[in-house]
DNA sequence: GATGAATGAGCATTCATTCAT
DNA sequence: CATGAATGAATGCTCATTCAT
């Protein structure tokens, strides 16, 4: 609903920036992107047809192909866009912080906020991240997941933790808890930031 | 109606040894089920066609309809079967245990063992659990998830934990970490039981 | 119009031979083949759609795919069928003859008769033989042309001809004259056999 | 309307040197024409898309429509151009010659040289000459073929030939042999002029 | 001159499903 | 039990073409 499509244009250059203030042109491309993302999220990529997307935008199916070269290109664009948003938010949150636990908590808060309150495209990324695909999409998804893995790996490596604790399991737990959150999360409960704080407190201090 | 064929093998085989005593009967039905499950897992439900399943079994597509009413019926059967296996393994592990933390750890170990080392059908359940569907499947999936939620809710409610700790977040973290594990898990690393022990230790004692 | 489809079945075995007397089953497959051939001939392969073929037979487009796996498979079948007919007729004509010139004339007469009065499928072969294609069809067409080339090469090699005469040019001339005949031939004029006789007389004795 | 660009090159190049004196003008039009001709020849008219042509020239598909009214117009232009080249070369060769056989041989040599060594456009004409079309193109092709028929008919009518020889078959043989030559011709073998000489010798003196 | 954007018809093909045999 | 044969709807995509700019 909120976010505009900030994917890197597939064809020429970006016709009309659609970032902050300018809205102008590049309209249809962004509309198509947004509609595709919404449908990918709610029905899944495979269950979404190009006709569905076209109908949602109010154009003929053929028109989509002027803006995106294939259905898979739309998914790749979505995945890249979602990954970009996620990375940007975590990067912004961890910039110059000092205390490792605080830094990790902020990273998690940023991640969860973007994931749970960000635009649909972020969740598309997360859902599609789990299904094995082929070709371009598969490698894109793998790369993105690995980048993410490493990002949190570094943050966790910096943590001063007890001898008997496995950093790998710590990372697995944190990432798993966050990854699963879109499945359980309801807007009425705790905020993403609160969830992050509780999660970090839990794995830091325990509950016993 | 209830799905047969809970054989462990990932690929094909297991002709017979379904249900209780019968060996020969229900052979084709089980083969079809197994093939469907394997394909659902590796390609996803939507990307799997009845032709694919038929070809994997070596029958004509029409023949599947003698055994299963529809493609969705195959998914429902798979989901029910996977949930049954999961529930049975957790039930067996928690049966008469006393210490709440040990009980929870055993439940998690059982859950992870079944999820990570059990038959494909268990993982199908887990992957399909995350995608919104319609009709019969959707309600089945919802019910299964809720049952599971409650199972662990009870185990966690029995835990003697500190005042400042949210049981909800504790549950969310544990379930999330476990749910995400099929995505990261590699057979060469720690065993499901070791993962469960580390997970419980982490959320019980923390790592700081 | 006349000939039935005698192409090698694509799927299982031939359901109901349709050669001489038996007509019985295998009906639709043959109907589809004949319709495709007629359309390929009159409009060209590229300009013929599967919908056209389906409409001509009176089935749904999808039904064609039960009998032939693709449009190209239909072309391959046609090409193979046409080549078979052509080869069979020339083989039958040249069987045990002795005089080389007579033998060549009979081969030409057989070739022209089949080409000009035979079923559509023969002419499909000839027209498609001239257009470069890709994949399976291309290699099939090349092989067929080469077989033909060799067939006439042998017949011409056996000819007792003058020193100054190039067998290559002789072959080129004969094959070219025959290949071009569908373009000019009108049923009201000379018969294929007469054309063959005139052609051989021309290249044997000249006209000067 | 009349087609430009009769440059020899097969691929691209030849910017300028169209028509008579002008160099710069009609550039894009000629480029489009050349690209279309090359594609028509190698893939066939039906299998060539306006996008293909546009991409080959480096313009947008819409731009073609500024220069040519339609795809068919491009074919008509090609056909007319090819016919013009062919006619011009034969006309030039037969101008003031006296001996009928020599005259015919020169006509054939000119025809074959233009057909086999001339620009792509000539061969496009020949290939498309064999496929029945509709509307404008069809009548153009018919007219061209008839003109050609008559040209050689006159040359052959002038020949002093024996009583038992059919002029029709003689013409059919000569035209057929020449028409088929693009299918067999390889640059490494005999030249078009040598082929013409051999062909005429063959039909004049025979080979027996 | 050229093109960005769109169109509507059409493409080959695949889908889950049905049903008489 | 199984299938040969078919279906009708839907699939992703390409087509030649148009037109305002």
PDB file of C-alpha atoms in Angstrom, chain A residues 73-161:
ATOM      1  CA  UNK A  73      11.670 -10.636 -14.138  1.00  0.00           C
ATOM      2  CA  UNK A  74       8.930  -9.225 -11.954  1.00  0.00           C
ATOM      3  CA  UNK A  75       9.803 -11.656  -9.203  1.00  0.00           C
ATOM      4  CA  UNK A  76      13.490 -10.894  -9.506  1.00  0.00           C
ATOM      5  CA  UNK A  77      12.746  -7.184  -9.330  1.00  0.00           C
ATOM      6  CA  UNK A  78      10.595  -7.719  -6.268  1.00  0.00           C
ATOM      7  CA  UNK A  79      13.179  -9.846  -4.563  1.00  0.00           C
ATOM      8  CA  UNK A  80      15.929  -7.347  -5.264  1.00  0.00           C
ATOM      9  CA  UNK A  81      13.764  -4.488  -4.103  1.00  0.00           C
ATOM     10  CA  UNK A  82      12.780  -6.210  -0.894  1.00  0.00           C
ATOM     11  CA  UNK A  83      16.338  -7.179  -0.158  1.00  0.00           C
ATOM     12  CA  UNK A  84      17.431  -3.601  -0.767  1.00  0.00           C
ATOM     13  CA  UNK A  85      14.902  -2.239   1.677  1.00  0.00           C
ATOM     14  CA  UNK A  86      15.804  -4.763   4.300  1.00  0.00           C
ATOM     15  CA  UNK A  87      19.517  -4.175   3.939  1.00  0.00           C
ATOM     16  CA  UNK A  88      19.108  -0.416   3.950  1.00  0.00           C
ATOM     17  CA  UNK A  89      17.103  -0.452   7.134  1.00  0.00           C
ATOM     18  CA  UNK A  90      19.547  -2.701   8.957  1.00  0.00           C
ATOM     19  CA  UNK A  91      22.514  -0.757   7.662  1.00  0.00           C
ATOM     20  CA  UNK A  92      20.994   2.493   8.840  1.00  0.00           C
ATOM     21  CA  UNK A  93      20.329   1.062  12.264  1.00  0.00           C
ATOM     22  CA  UNK A  94      23.778  -0.360  12.909  1.00  0.00           C
ATOM     23  CA  UNK A  95      25.820   2.435  11.470  1.00  0.00           C
ATOM     24  CA  UNK A  96      27.979   3.793  14.287  1.00  0.00           C
ATOM     25  CA  UNK A  97      26.743   2.044  17.336  1.00  0.00           C
ATOM     26  CA  UNK A  98      29.180   0.714  19.840  1.00  0.00           C
ATOM     27  CA  UNK A  99      27.800  -1.814  22.308  1.00  0.00           C
ATOM     28  CA  UNK A 100      27.453  -5.137  20.412  1.00  0.00           C
ATOM     29  CA  UNK A 101      24.236  -6.243  22.121  1.00  0.00           C
ATOM     30  CA  UNK A 102      22.599  -2.911  21.530  1.00  0.00           C
ATOM     31  CA  UNK A 103      23.779  -2.976  17.988  1.00  0.00           C
ATOM     32  CA  UNK A 104      22.308  -6.418  17.450  1.00  0.00           C
ATOM     33  CA  UNK A 105      19.035  -5.386  19.060  1.00  0.00           C
ATOM     34  CA  UNK A 106      18.800  -2.359  16.830  1.00  0.00           C
ATOM     35  CA  UNK A 107      19.541  -4.480  13.801  1.00  0.00           C
ATOM     36  CA  UNK A 108      16.798  -6.880  14.792  1.00  0.00           C
ATOM     37  CA  UNK A 109      14.395  -4.044  15.484  1.00  0.00           C
ATOM     38  CA  UNK A 110      15.130  -2.548  12.092  1.00  0.00           C
ATOM     39  CA  UNK A 111      14.807  -5.892  10.410  1.00  0.00           C
ATOM     40  CA  UNK A 112      11.511  -6.689  12.103  1.00  0.00           C
ATOM     41  CA  UNK A 113      10.098  -3.254  11.541  1.00  0.00           C
ATOM     42  CA  UNK A 114      10.845  -3.405   7.854  1.00  0.00           C
ATOM     43  CA  UNK A 115       9.691  -6.967   7.589  1.00  0.00           C
ATOM     44  CA  UNK A 116       6.452  -6.553   9.508  1.00  0.00           C
ATOM     45  CA  UNK A 117       5.520  -2.941   8.818  1.00  0.00           C
ATOM     46  CA  UNK A 118       7.362  -2.338   5.570  1.00  0.00           C
ATOM     47  CA  UNK A 119       5.861  -2.637   2.122  1.00  0.00           C
ATOM     48  CA  UNK A 120       4.564  -5.929   0.771  1.00  0.00           C
ATOM     49  CA  UNK A 121       7.668  -6.401  -1.275  1.00  0.00           C
ATOM     50  CA  UNK A 122       9.700  -7.219   1.798  1.00  0.00           C
ATOM     51  CA  UNK A 123       7.429 -10.065   2.744  1.00  0.00           C
ATOM     52  CA  UNK A 124       7.388 -11.352  -0.806  1.00  0.00           C
ATOM     53  CA  UNK A 125      11.120 -11.682  -0.453  1.00  0.00           C
ATOM     54  CA  UNK A 126      10.739 -13.600   2.749  1.00  0.00           C
ATOM     55  CA  UNK A 127       8.162 -16.023   1.500  1.00  0.00           C
ATOM     56  CA  UNK A 128       9.901 -16.695  -1.776  1.00  0.00           C
ATOM     57  CA  UNK A 129      13.184 -17.102   0.067  1.00  0.00           C
ATOM     58  CA  UNK A 130      12.017 -20.465   1.263  1.00  0.00           C
ATOM     59  CA  UNK A 131      10.934 -22.054  -1.972  1.00  0.00           C
ATOM     60  CA  UNK A 132      13.585 -23.443  -4.224  1.00  0.00           C
ATOM     61  CA  UNK A 133      13.367 -22.067  -7.733  1.00  0.00           C
ATOM     62  CA  UNK A 134      15.378 -22.272 -10.901  1.00  0.00           C
ATOM     63  CA  UNK A 135      17.592 -20.027 -12.917  1.00  0.00           C
ATOM     64  CA  UNK A 136      18.072 -16.375 -12.208  1.00  0.00           C
ATOM     65  CA  UNK A 137      15.636 -16.138  -9.300  1.00  0.00           C
ATOM     66  CA  UNK A 138      17.202 -19.034  -7.448  1.00  0.00           C
ATOM     67  CA  UNK A 139      20.677 -17.571  -7.566  1.00  0.00           C
ATOM     68  CA  UNK A 140      19.379 -14.149  -6.600  1.00  0.00           C
ATOM     69  CA  UNK A 141      17.572 -15.575  -3.625  1.00  0.00           C
ATOM     70  CA  UNK A 142      20.583 -17.572  -2.537  1.00  0.00           C
ATOM     71  CA  UNK A 143      22.849 -14.551  -2.733  1.00  0.00           C
ATOM     72  CA  UNK A 144      20.454 -12.435  -0.754  1.00  0.00           C
ATOM     73  CA  UNK A 145      20.065 -15.029   1.935  1.00  0.00           C
ATOM     74  CA  UNK A 146      23.807 -15.417   2.231  1.00  0.00           C
ATOM     75  CA  UNK A 147      24.368 -11.680   2.464  1.00  0.00           C
ATOM     76  CA  UNK A 148      21.874 -11.597   5.246  1.00  0.00           C
ATOM     77  CA  UNK A 149      23.414 -14.544   6.947  1.00  0.00           C
ATOM     78  CA  UNK A 150      26.751 -12.781   6.930  1.00  0.00           C
ATOM     79  CA  UNK A 151      25.388  -9.502   8.136  1.00  0.00           C
ATOM     80  CA  UNK A 152      24.042 -11.090  11.282  1.00  0.00           C
ATOM     81  CA  UNK A 153      27.014 -13.391  11.521  1.00  0.00           C
ATOM     82  CA  UNK A 154      29.278 -10.381  11.931  1.00  0.00           C
ATOM     83  CA  UNK A 155      27.023  -8.794  14.509  1.00  0.00           C
ATOM     84  CA  UNK A 156      26.884 -12.003  16.493  1.00  0.00           C
ATOM     85  CA  UNK A 157      30.591 -12.650  16.176  1.00  0.00           C
ATOM     86  CA  UNK A 158      31.125  -9.315  17.915  1.00  0.00           C
ATOM     87  CA  UNK A 159      29.042 -10.401  20.879  1.00  0.00           C
ATOM     88  CA  UNK A 160      30.786 -11.151  24.205  1.00  0.00           C
ATOM     89  CA  UNK A 161      29.158 -14.465  25.004  1.00  0.00           C
TER      90      UNK A 161
END
